[in-house]
Amino acid sequence: MTTARRMPVFKGFFTLALVLTLPTLASCGGGEGDGSASEAAAGAAAGPAASEGLTPEQLEKGVGPITNLELAALDPELAATGEETFIVKCSACHKMDDRYVGPPLRDVTQRRTPEFVMNMILNPEGMVAEHPEVRALLAQYAVPMANQNLTEDDARAVLEYLRREAAETPAGS
């Protein structure tokens, strides 16, 4: 009799846990053909052979739709838009100064070209599959970057936000 009473409570708890977990998993990507962890691991396992065909320009600027990007002076309005997008789409995995699910990003615009940053945002699956530095990041962080399906305009705004953050001194410094 006691077992019969516990079972509905257990089933209810399990159902609640499942309902709360599925949206989170869905928002992080997964599934066939969309850069899931298994695909990223396969790309990482491909090793140097997967990057043999990259040109020096692709090694510098990344693999994706952005091949040339001229930056002007920092645009505060675009950076503010990028901050909003970053909070919604990126902050679950990235912080400015701390390692989290992904690497800290405050100085990413000083370490990478603007094209590389945008291609990483727009084409994370291709970058993991083909770029040796991105595969090294995958080996270090063990989680591929999820494709958030940002537009080029969204990615450009996020880049501007990252540029603004790079110019600011981190809190506590």
CSV table of N, CA and C in Angstrom, one decimal:
chain,number,residue,atom,x,y,z
A,1,MET,N,0.8,-1.2,0.0
A,1,MET,CA,0.0,0.0,0.0
A,1,MET,C,0.9,1.3,0.0
A,2,THR,N,1.9,1.3,0.8
A,2,THR,CA,2.8,2.4,0.8
A,2,THR,C,3.5,2.6,-0.5
A,3,THR,N,3.8,1.5,-1.2
A,3,THR,CA,4.5,1.6,-2.5
A,3,THR,C,3.5,2.3,-3.5
A,4,ALA,N,2.2,2.0,-3.5
A,4,ALA,CA,1.3,2.5,-4.4
A,4,ALA,C,1.2,4.1,-4.2
A,5,ARG,N,1.3,4.5,-3.0
A,5,ARG,CA,1.3,6.0,-2.8
A,5,ARG,C,2.5,6.7,-3.3
A,6,ARG,N,3.7,6.1,-3.1
A,6,ARG,CA,4.9,6.7,-3.5
A,6,ARG,C,5.1,6.8,-5.0
A,7,MET,N,4.5,5.8,-5.7
A,7,MET,CA,4.7,5.7,-7.1
A,7,MET,C,4.2,7.0,-7.9
A,8,PRO,N,2.9,7.5,-7.6
A,8,PRO,CA,2.5,8.7,-8.3
A,8,PRO,C,3.3,9.9,-8.0
A,9,VAL,N,3.8,10.0,-6.8
A,9,VAL,CA,4.7,11.1,-6.4
A,9,VAL,C,6.0,11.0,-7.2
A,10,PHE,N,6.6,9.8,-7.3
A,10,PHE,CA,7.8,9.6,-8.1
A,10,PHE,C,7.5,9.9,-9.6
A,11,LYS,N,6.4,9.4,-10.1
A,11,LYS,CA,6.1,9.7,-11.5
A,11,LYS,C,5.9,11.2,-11.8
A,12,GLY,N,5.3,11.9,-10.8
A,12,GLY,CA,5.1,13.3,-11.0
A,12,GLY,C,6.4,14.1,-10.9
A,13,PHE,N,7.3,13.6,-10.1
A,13,PHE,CA,8.6,14.3,-10.0
A,13,PHE,C,9.4,14.0,-11.3
A,14,PHE,N,9.3,12.8,-11.8
A,14,PHE,CA,10.0,12.5,-13.0
A,14,PHE,C,9.5,13.3,-14.2
A,15,THR,N,8.2,13.4,-14.3
A,15,THR,CA,7.6,14.2,-15.4
A,15,THR,C,7.9,15.7,-15.2
A,16,LEU,N,7.9,16.2,-14.0
A,16,LEU,CA,8.3,17.6,-13.9
A,16,LEU,C,9.8,17.8,-14.3
A,17,ALA,N,10.6,16.9,-13.8
A,17,ALA,CA,12.1,17.0,-14.2
A,17,ALA,C,12.2,17.0,-15.7
A,18,LEU,N,11.5,16.1,-16.4
A,18,LEU,CA,11.6,16.0,-17.8
A,18,LEU,C,11.1,17.3,-18.5
A,19,VAL,N,10.0,17.8,-18.1
A,19,VAL,CA,9.4,19.0,-18.7
A,19,VAL,C,10.3,20.2,-18.5
A,20,LEU,N,11.0,20.3,-17.3
A,20,LEU,CA,11.9,21.4,-17.1
A,20,LEU,C,13.2,21.3,-17.8
A,21,THR,N,13.7,20.0,-18.1
A,21,THR,CA,15.0,19.8,-18.7
A,21,THR,C,14.9,19.9,-20.2
A,22,LEU,N,13.9,19.4,-20.9
A,22,LEU,CA,13.8,19.4,-22.3
A,22,LEU,C,14.0,20.8,-23.0
A,23,PRO,N,13.3,21.8,-22.6
A,23,PRO,CA,13.6,23.1,-23.2
A,23,PRO,C,15.0,23.6,-23.2
A,24,THR,N,15.7,23.3,-22.0
A,24,THR,CA,17.1,23.7,-21.9
A,24,THR,C,17.9,22.9,-22.9
A,25,LEU,N,17.7,21.6,-23.0
A,25,LEU,CA,18.5,20.8,-23.9
A,25,LEU,C,18.2,21.2,-25.4
A,26,ALA,N,16.9,21.5,-25.7
A,26,ALA,CA,16.6,21.9,-27.0
A,26,ALA,C,17.3,23.3,-27.4
A,27,SER,N,17.4,24.2,-26.5
A,27,SER,CA,18.0,25.5,-26.8
A,27,SER,C,19.5,25.4,-27.0
A,28,CYS,N,20.1,24.3,-26.5
A,28,CYS,CA,21.5,24.2,-26.6
A,28,CYS,C,21.9,23.4,-27.9
A,29,GLY,N,21.0,23.1,-28.7
A,29,GLY,CA,21.3,22.4,-30.0
A,29,GLY,C,21.1,20.9,-29.8
A,30,GLY,N,21.6,20.1,-30.7
A,30,GLY,CA,21.6,18.7,-30.6
A,30,GLY,C,20.8,18.2,-31.8
A,31,GLY,N,20.8,16.9,-32.0
A,31,GLY,CA,20.1,16.3,-33.1
A,31,GLY,C,21.0,16.1,-34.3
A,32,GLU,N,20.4,15.6,-35.3
A,32,GLU,CA,21.1,15.2,-36.5
A,32,GLU,C,21.4,16.4,-37.4
A,33,GLY,N,22.6,16.6,-37.8
A,33,GLY,CA,23.0,17.6,-38.8
A,33,GLY,C,23.0,19.0,-38.3
A,34,ASP,N,23.1,19.3,-37.0
A,34,ASP,CA,23.1,20.7,-36.5
A,34,ASP,C,24.2,21.0,-35.6
A,35,GLY,N,25.3,20.2,-35.7
A,35,GLY,CA,26.4,20.5,-34.8
A,35,GLY,C,26.3,19.9,-33.4
A,36,SER,N,25.7,18.8,-33.3
A,36,SER,CA,25.5,18.2,-32.0
A,36,SER,C,26.9,17.8,-31.5
A,37,ALA,N,26.9,17.4,-30.2
A,37,ALA,CA,28.2,17.1,-29.6
A,37,ALA,C,28.8,15.9,-30.3
A,38,SER,N,28.1,14.9,-30.8
A,38,SER,CA,28.6,13.8,-31.4
A,38,SER,C,29.3,14.2,-32.8
A,39,GLU,N,28.6,15.1,-33.5
A,39,GLU,CA,29.2,15.6,-34.7
A,39,GLU,C,30.5,16.4,-34.4
A,40,ALA,N,30.5,17.2,-33.4
A,40,ALA,CA,31.7,18.0,-33.0
A,40,ALA,C,32.8,17.1,-32.6
A,41,ALA,N,32.5,16.0,-31.9
A,41,ALA,CA,33.5,15.1,-31.5
A,41,ALA,C,34.1,14.4,-32.7
A,42,ALA,N,33.2,14.1,-33.7
A,42,ALA,CA,33.7,13.5,-34.9
A,42,ALA,C,34.7,14.4,-35.6
A,43,GLY,N,34.3,15.7,-35.7
A,43,GLY,CA,35.1,16.7,-36.3
A,43,GLY,C,36.5,16.8,-35.6
A,44,ALA,N,36.4,16.8,-34.3
A,44,ALA,CA,37.6,16.9,-33.5
A,44,ALA,C,38.5,15.7,-33.7
A,45,ALA,N,37.9,14.6,-33.8
A,45,ALA,CA,38.7,13.3,-34.0
A,45,ALA,C,39.3,13.3,-35.4
A,46,ALA,N,38.8,14.1,-36.3
A,46,ALA,CA,39.3,14.1,-37.7
A,46,ALA,C,40.8,14.6,-37.7
A,47,GLY,N,41.1,15.4,-36.7
A,47,GLY,CA,42.5,15.8,-36.6
A,47,GLY,C,43.0,16.7,-37.7
A,48,PRO,N,44.3,16.7,-37.9
A,48,PRO,CA,44.9,17.6,-38.9
A,48,PRO,C,44.4,17.4,-40.3
A,49,ALA,N,44.0,16.2,-40.7
A,49,ALA,CA,43.5,16.0,-42.0
A,49,ALA,C,42.3,16.9,-42.4
A,50,ALA,N,41.5,17.2,-41.4
A,50,ALA,CA,40.3,18.0,-41.7
A,50,ALA,C,40.7,19.5,-42.0
A,51,SER,N,41.9,19.9,-41.6
A,51,SER,CA,42.2,21.3,-41.8
A,51,SER,C,43.3,21.5,-42.9
A,52,GLU,N,43.7,20.4,-43.6
A,52,GLU,CA,44.7,20.5,-44.6
A,52,GLU,C,44.3,21.3,-45.8
A,53,GLY,N,43.0,21.4,-46.0
A,53,GLY,CA,42.5,22.2,-47.2
A,53,GLY,C,42.3,23.7,-46.9
A,54,LEU,N,42.5,24.1,-45.7
A,54,LEU,CA,42.3,25.5,-45.3
A,54,LEU,C,43.4,26.4,-45.8
A,55,THR,N,43.0,27.5,-46.4
A,55,THR,CA,44.0,28.5,-46.8
A,55,THR,C,44.5,29.3,-45.6
A,56,PRO,N,45.7,30.0,-45.8
A,56,PRO,CA,46.1,30.8,-44.7
A,56,PRO,C,45.1,31.9,-44.3
A,57,GLU,N,44.3,32.4,-45.2
A,57,GLU,CA,43.3,33.3,-44.9
A,57,GLU,C,42.2,32.7,-44.1
A,58,GLN,N,41.8,31.4,-44.4
A,58,GLN,CA,40.8,30.7,-43.6
A,58,GLN,C,41.3,30.4,-42.2
A,59,LEU,N,42.6,30.1,-42.1
A,59,LEU,CA,43.1,29.9,-40.8
A,59,LEU,C,43.1,31.2,-39.9
A,60,GLU,N,43.3,32.3,-40.6
A,60,GLU,CA,43.2,33.6,-39.9
A,60,GLU,C,41.8,34.1,-39.6
A,61,LYS,N,40.9,33.9,-40.6
A,61,LYS,CA,39.6,34.5,-40.6
A,61,LYS,C,38.5,33.5,-40.3
A,62,GLY,N,38.8,32.3,-40.3
A,62,GLY,CA,37.8,31.3,-40.0
A,62,GLY,C,37.1,30.8,-41.2
A,63,VAL,N,36.2,29.8,-41.0
A,63,VAL,CA,35.5,29.2,-42.1
A,63,VAL,C,34.0,29.6,-42.0
A,64,GLY,N,33.5,30.3,-43.0
A,64,GLY,CA,32.1,30.7,-43.0
A,64,GLY,C,31.8,31.8,-44.0
A,65,PRO,N,30.7,32.5,-43.8
A,65,PRO,CA,30.3,33.4,-44.8
A,65,PRO,C,31.0,34.8,-44.8
A,66,ILE,N,31.7,35.1,-43.7
A,66,ILE,CA,32.4,36.4,-43.6
A,66,ILE,C,33.9,36.2,-44.0
A,67,THR,N,34.2,36.9,-45.1
A,67,THR,CA,35.6,36.8,-45.6
A,67,THR,C,36.3,38.1,-45.5
A,68,ASN,N,35.6,39.2,-45.4
A,68,ASN,CA,36.3,40.5,-45.2
A,68,ASN,C,35.3,41.4,-44.5
A,69,LEU,N,35.8,42.0,-43.4
A,69,LEU,CA,35.0,42.9,-42.6
A,69,LEU,C,35.9,44.1,-42.2
A,70,GLU,N,35.5,45.3,-42.6
A,70,GLU,CA,36.2,46.5,-42.3
A,70,GLU,C,35.4,47.1,-41.1
A,71,LEU,N,36.2,47.4,-40.0
A,71,LEU,CA,35.6,48.0,-38.8
A,71,LEU,C,35.9,49.5,-38.7
A,72,ALA,N,34.9,50.2,-38.3
A,72,ALA,CA,35.1,51.7,-38.1
A,72,ALA,C,35.2,51.9,-36.6
A,73,ALA,N,35.0,53.1,-36.2
A,73,ALA,CA,35.0,53.5,-34.8
A,73,ALA,C,33.9,52.7,-34.1
A,74,LEU,N,34.1,52.5,-32.8
A,74,LEU,CA,33.1,51.7,-32.1
A,74,LEU,C,31.7,52.4,-32.1
A,75,ASP,N,30.7,51.7,-32.4
A,75,ASP,CA,29.3,52.2,-32.5
A,75,ASP,C,28.6,51.8,-31.2
A,76,PRO,N,28.4,52.8,-30.3
A,76,PRO,CA,27.7,52.5,-29.0
A,76,PRO,C,26.3,51.9,-29.1
A,77,GLU,N,25.6,52.4,-30.1
A,77,GLU,CA,24.2,51.9,-30.3
A,77,GLU,C,24.2,50.4,-30.8
A,78,LEU,N,25.1,50.1,-31.7
A,78,LEU,CA,25.2,48.7,-32.2
A,78,LEU,C,25.7,47.8,-31.0
A,79,ALA,N,26.6,48.3,-30.2
A,79,ALA,CA,27.1,47.6,-29.1
A,79,ALA,C,26.0,47.3,-28.1
A,80,ALA,N,25.2,48.2,-27.9
A,80,ALA,CA,24.0,48.0,-26.9
A,80,ALA,C,23.1,46.9,-27.5
A,81,THR,N,22.8,47.0,-28.8
A,81,THR,CA,22.0,45.9,-29.4
A,81,THR,C,22.7,44.6,-29.2
A,82,GLY,N,24.0,44.6,-29.5
A,82,GLY,CA,24.8,43.3,-29.3
A,82,GLY,C,24.8,42.8,-27.9
A,83,GLU,N,24.8,43.7,-26.9
A,83,GLU,CA,24.7,43.3,-25.5
A,83,GLU,C,23.4,42.5,-25.2
A,84,GLU,N,22.3,43.1,-25.8
A,84,GLU,CA,21.0,42.4,-25.6
A,84,GLU,C,21.0,41.1,-26.2
A,85,THR,N,21.5,40.9,-27.4
A,85,THR,CA,21.6,39.6,-28.0
A,85,THR,C,22.5,38.7,-27.3
A,86,PHE,N,23.6,39.2,-26.8
A,86,PHE,CA,24.6,38.4,-26.0
A,86,PHE,C,23.9,37.8,-24.8
A,87,ILE,N,23.2,38.7,-24.1
A,87,ILE,CA,22.5,38.2,-22.8
A,87,ILE,C,21.6,37.1,-23.1
A,88,VAL,N,20.8,37.2,-24.2
A,88,VAL,CA,19.8,36.2,-24.5
A,88,VAL,C,20.4,34.9,-25.1
A,89,LYS,N,21.3,35.1,-26.0
A,89,LYS,CA,21.8,33.9,-26.8
A,89,LYS,C,23.1,33.4,-26.3
A,90,CYS,N,24.0,34.1,-25.7
A,90,CYS,CA,25.4,33.7,-25.4
A,90,CYS,C,25.7,33.5,-23.9
A,91,SER,N,25.1,34.3,-23.1
A,91,SER,CA,25.5,34.4,-21.7
A,91,SER,C,25.3,33.1,-20.9
A,92,ALA,N,24.5,32.1,-21.4
A,92,ALA,CA,24.3,30.9,-20.7
A,92,ALA,C,25.6,30.1,-20.8
A,93,CYS,N,26.5,30.4,-21.7
A,93,CYS,CA,27.7,29.6,-21.9
A,93,CYS,C,29.0,30.5,-21.7
A,94,HIS,N,28.9,31.8,-21.9
A,94,HIS,CA,30.1,32.6,-21.9
A,94,HIS,C,29.9,33.8,-20.9
A,95,LYS,N,31.0,34.0,-20.2
A,95,LYS,CA,31.2,35.2,-19.4
A,95,LYS,C,32.3,36.0,-19.9
A,96,MET,N,32.4,37.3,-19.5
A,96,MET,CA,33.5,38.1,-20.0
A,96,MET,C,34.9,37.7,-19.5
A,97,ASP,N,35.0,37.4,-18.2
A,97,ASP,CA,36.3,37.3,-17.6
A,97,ASP,C,36.5,35.9,-17.0
A,98,ASP,N,35.5,35.0,-17.0
A,98,ASP,CA,35.7,33.7,-16.3
A,98,ASP,C,35.4,32.6,-17.3
A,99,ARG,N,36.1,31.5,-17.1
A,99,ARG,CA,35.8,30.3,-17.8
A,99,ARG,C,34.5,29.8,-17.3
A,100,TYR,N,33.6,29.4,-18.3
A,100,TYR,CA,32.3,28.9,-17.9
A,100,TYR,C,32.1,27.7,-18.7
A,101,VAL,N,31.0,27.5,-19.4
A,101,VAL,CA,30.9,26.4,-20.3
A,101,VAL,C,31.8,26.6,-21.5
A,102,GLY,N,31.9,27.8,-22.0
A,102,GLY,CA,32.9,28.2,-23.0
A,102,GLY,C,33.9,29.1,-22.5
A,103,PRO,N,34.8,29.6,-23.3
A,103,PRO,CA,35.9,30.4,-22.9
A,103,PRO,C,35.5,31.8,-22.5
A,104,PRO,N,36.2,32.6,-21.7
A,104,PRO,CA,35.9,34.0,-21.4
A,104,PRO,C,36.1,34.8,-22.7
A,105,LEU,N,35.3,35.8,-22.9
A,105,LEU,CA,35.3,36.5,-24.2
A,105,LEU,C,35.8,38.0,-24.1
A,106,ARG,N,36.2,38.5,-23.0
A,106,ARG,CA,36.5,39.9,-23.0
A,106,ARG,C,37.6,40.3,-24.0
A,107,ASP,N,38.6,39.4,-24.1
A,107,ASP,CA,39.7,39.8,-25.0
A,107,ASP,C,39.7,39.0,-26.4
A,108,VAL,N,38.5,38.4,-26.7
A,108,VAL,CA,38.5,37.7,-27.9
A,108,VAL,C,38.7,38.5,-29.2
A,109,THR,N,38.3,39.8,-29.1
A,109,THR,CA,38.6,40.6,-30.3
A,109,THR,C,40.0,41.1,-30.4
A,110,GLN,N,40.8,40.8,-29.4
A,110,GLN,CA,42.2,41.1,-29.4
A,110,GLN,C,43.0,39.9,-29.9
A,111,ARG,N,42.4,38.7,-29.7
A,111,ARG,CA,43.1,37.4,-30.0
A,111,ARG,C,42.7,36.9,-31.4
A,112,ARG,N,41.5,37.3,-31.9
A,112,ARG,CA,40.9,36.8,-33.1
A,112,ARG,C,40.6,38.0,-34.1
A,113,THR,N,40.5,37.7,-35.3
A,113,THR,CA,40.1,38.7,-36.3
A,113,THR,C,38.6,38.9,-36.2
A,114,PRO,N,38.1,40.0,-36.6
A,114,PRO,CA,36.6,40.2,-36.6
A,114,PRO,C,35.9,39.1,-37.4
A,115,GLU,N,36.5,38.7,-38.6
A,115,GLU,CA,35.9,37.7,-39.4
A,115,GLU,C,35.8,36.4,-38.7
A,116,PHE,N,36.9,36.0,-38.0
A,116,PHE,CA,36.9,34.8,-37.2
A,116,PHE,C,35.8,34.8,-36.2
A,117,VAL,N,35.6,35.9,-35.4
A,117,VAL,CA,34.6,35.9,-34.4
A,117,VAL,C,33.2,35.8,-35.0
A,118,MET,N,33.0,36.5,-36.1
A,118,MET,CA,31.7,36.4,-36.7
A,118,MET,C,31.4,35.0,-37.3
A,119,ASN,N,32.4,34.4,-38.0
A,119,ASN,CA,32.3,33.1,-38.5
A,119,ASN,C,32.0,32.0,-37.4
A,120,MET,N,32.6,32.2,-36.2
A,120,MET,CA,32.4,31.3,-35.1
A,120,MET,C,30.9,31.4,-34.7
A,121,ILE,N,30.4,32.7,-34.6
A,121,ILE,CA,29.0,32.9,-34.3
A,121,ILE,C,28.1,32.3,-35.3
A,122,LEU,N,28.4,32.5,-36.6
A,122,LEU,CA,27.5,32.2,-37.7
A,122,LEU,C,27.6,30.7,-38.1
A,123,ASN,N,28.8,30.1,-37.9
A,123,ASN,CA,29.1,28.8,-38.5
A,123,ASN,C,29.8,27.9,-37.5
A,124,PRO,N,29.3,27.7,-36.3
A,124,PRO,CA,30.1,27.0,-35.3
A,124,PRO,C,30.4,25.5,-35.7
A,125,GLU,N,29.4,24.9,-36.4
A,125,GLU,CA,29.6,23.5,-36.8
A,125,GLU,C,30.8,23.4,-37.9
A,126,GLY,N,30.8,24.3,-38.8
A,126,GLY,CA,31.9,24.3,-39.8
A,126,GLY,C,33.2,24.6,-39.2
A,127,MET,N,33.2,25.6,-38.3
A,127,MET,CA,34.5,25.9,-37.6
A,127,MET,C,35.0,24.7,-36.8
A,128,VAL,N,34.2,24.0,-36.1
A,128,VAL,CA,34.6,22.8,-35.3
A,128,VAL,C,35.1,21.8,-36.3
A,129,ALA,N,34.4,21.6,-37.4
A,129,ALA,CA,34.7,20.5,-38.3
A,129,ALA,C,36.0,20.8,-39.0
A,130,GLU,N,36.3,22.1,-39.3
A,130,GLU,CA,37.5,22.4,-40.2
A,130,GLU,C,38.6,23.1,-39.6
A,131,HIS,N,38.4,23.9,-38.5
A,131,HIS,CA,39.5,24.8,-38.1
A,131,HIS,C,40.2,24.2,-36.9
A,132,PRO,N,41.5,24.0,-37.0
A,132,PRO,CA,42.3,23.4,-35.9
A,132,PRO,C,42.3,24.1,-34.6
A,133,GLU,N,42.2,25.4,-34.6
A,133,GLU,CA,42.2,26.1,-33.3
A,133,GLU,C,40.9,26.0,-32.6
A,134,VAL,N,39.8,25.9,-33.4
A,134,VAL,CA,38.5,25.6,-32.8
A,134,VAL,C,38.4,24.2,-32.3
A,135,ARG,N,39.0,23.3,-33.0
A,135,ARG,CA,39.0,21.9,-32.5
A,135,ARG,C,39.8,21.8,-31.2
A,136,ALA,N,40.8,22.6,-31.1
A,136,ALA,CA,41.6,22.6,-29.8
A,136,ALA,C,40.8,23.2,-28.7
A,137,LEU,N,40.0,24.2,-29.0
A,137,LEU,CA,39.1,24.7,-28.0
A,137,LEU,C,38.0,23.7,-27.5
A,138,LEU,N,37.5,22.9,-28.5
A,138,LEU,CA,36.6,21.9,-28.2
A,138,LEU,C,37.3,20.8,-27.3
A,139,ALA,N,38.5,20.5,-27.5
A,139,ALA,CA,39.2,19.6,-26.7
A,139,ALA,C,39.4,20.1,-25.3
A,140,GLN,N,39.6,21.4,-25.2
A,140,GLN,CA,39.8,22.1,-23.9
A,140,GLN,C,38.5,22.2,-23.1
A,141,TYR,N,37.4,22.6,-23.8
A,141,TYR,CA,36.1,22.9,-23.1
A,141,TYR,C,35.1,21.7,-23.2
A,142,ALA,N,35.4,20.7,-24.0
A,142,ALA,CA,34.6,19.5,-24.2
A,142,ALA,C,33.1,19.7,-24.6
A,143,VAL,N,32.8,20.9,-25.0
A,143,VAL,CA,31.4,21.2,-25.4
A,143,VAL,C,31.5,22.1,-26.6
A,144,PRO,N,30.9,21.7,-27.7
A,144,PRO,CA,30.9,22.5,-28.9
A,144,PRO,C,30.0,23.7,-28.8
A,145,MET,N,30.3,24.8,-29.4
A,145,MET,CA,29.4,25.9,-29.4
A,145,MET,C,28.1,25.6,-30.2
A,146,ALA,N,27.0,26.0,-29.5
A,146,ALA,CA,25.7,25.7,-30.1
A,146,ALA,C,25.5,26.8,-31.2
A,147,ASN,N,24.9,26.4,-32.3
A,147,ASN,CA,24.5,27.4,-33.3
A,147,ASN,C,23.2,28.1,-32.8
A,148,GLN,N,23.2,29.4,-32.5
A,148,GLN,CA,22.1,30.1,-32.0
A,148,GLN,C,21.3,30.7,-33.2
A,149,ASN,N,21.7,30.4,-34.4
A,149,ASN,CA,20.9,30.9,-35.6
A,149,ASN,C,20.8,32.4,-35.7
A,150,LEU,N,21.9,33.1,-35.4
A,150,LEU,CA,21.9,34.5,-35.5
A,150,LEU,C,22.0,34.9,-36.9
A,151,THR,N,21.5,36.1,-37.3
A,151,THR,CA,21.7,36.6,-38.6
A,151,THR,C,23.1,37.3,-38.6
A,152,GLU,N,23.5,37.7,-39.8
A,152,GLU,CA,24.8,38.4,-39.9
A,152,GLU,C,24.7,39.8,-39.2
A,153,ASP,N,23.5,40.4,-39.2
A,153,ASP,CA,23.4,41.7,-38.5
A,153,ASP,C,23.4,41.4,-37.0
A,154,ASP,N,22.8,40.3,-36.5
A,154,ASP,CA,22.9,40.0,-35.0
A,154,ASP,C,24.4,39.7,-34.7
A,155,ALA,N,25.1,38.9,-35.5
A,155,ALA,CA,26.5,38.6,-35.2
A,155,ALA,C,27.3,39.9,-35.2
A,156,ARG,N,27.1,40.8,-36.1
A,156,ARG,CA,27.8,42.0,-36.2
A,156,ARG,C,27.6,42.8,-34.9
A,157,ALA,N,26.4,42.9,-34.4
A,157,ALA,CA,26.1,43.6,-33.2
A,157,ALA,C,26.8,42.9,-32.0
A,158,VAL,N,26.8,41.6,-31.9
A,158,VAL,CA,27.5,40.9,-30.8
A,158,VAL,C,29.0,41.2,-30.9
A,159,LEU,N,29.6,41.2,-32.1
A,159,LEU,CA,31.0,41.6,-32.3
A,159,LEU,C,31.2,43.0,-31.8
A,160,GLU,N,30.3,43.9,-32.1
A,160,GLU,CA,30.5,45.3,-31.6
A,160,GLU,C,30.5,45.4,-30.1
A,161,TYR,N,29.6,44.6,-29.5
A,161,TYR,CA,29.5,44.5,-28.0
A,161,TYR,C,30.9,43.9,-27.5
A,162,LEU,N,31.4,42.9,-28.1
A,162,LEU,CA,32.7,42.3,-27.6
A,162,LEU,C,33.8,43.3,-27.8
A,163,ARG,N,33.8,44.1,-28.8
A,163,ARG,CA,34.8,45.2,-29.0
A,163,ARG,C,34.7,46.2,-27.9
A,164,ARG,N,33.5,46.6,-27.5
A,164,ARG,CA,33.3,47.5,-26.4
A,164,ARG,C,33.8,46.9,-25.1
A,165,GLU,N,33.5,45.6,-24.9
A,165,GLU,CA,33.9,45.0,-23.6
A,165,GLU,C,35.4,44.9,-23.6
A,166,ALA,N,36.1,44.7,-24.7
A,166,ALA,CA,37.5,44.6,-24.7
A,166,ALA,C,38.2,45.9,-24.3
A,167,ALA,N,37.5,47.0,-24.6
A,167,ALA,CA,38.0,48.3,-24.3
A,167,ALA,C,37.8,48.7,-22.8
A,168,GLU,N,36.9,48.0,-22.2
A,168,GLU,CA,36.7,48.3,-20.8
A,168,GLU,C,37.5,47.4,-19.8
A,169,THR,N,37.8,48.0,-18.7
A,169,THR,CA,38.6,47.3,-17.7
A,169,THR,C,37.7,46.3,-16.9
A,170,PRO,N,38.1,45.0,-16.8
A,170,PRO,CA,37.2,44.1,-16.0
A,170,PRO,C,37.0,44.6,-14.6
A,171,ALA,N,35.8,44.2,-14.1
A,171,ALA,CA,35.5,44.6,-12.7
A,171,ALA,C,36.5,44.0,-11.7
A,172,GLY,N,36.9,44.8,-10.8
A,172,GLY,CA,37.9,44.3,-9.8
A,172,GLY,C,39.3,44.4,-10.2
A,173,SER,N,39.6,45.0,-11.3
A,173,SER,CA,41.0,45.2,-11.8
A,173,SER,C,41.5,46.6,-11.5
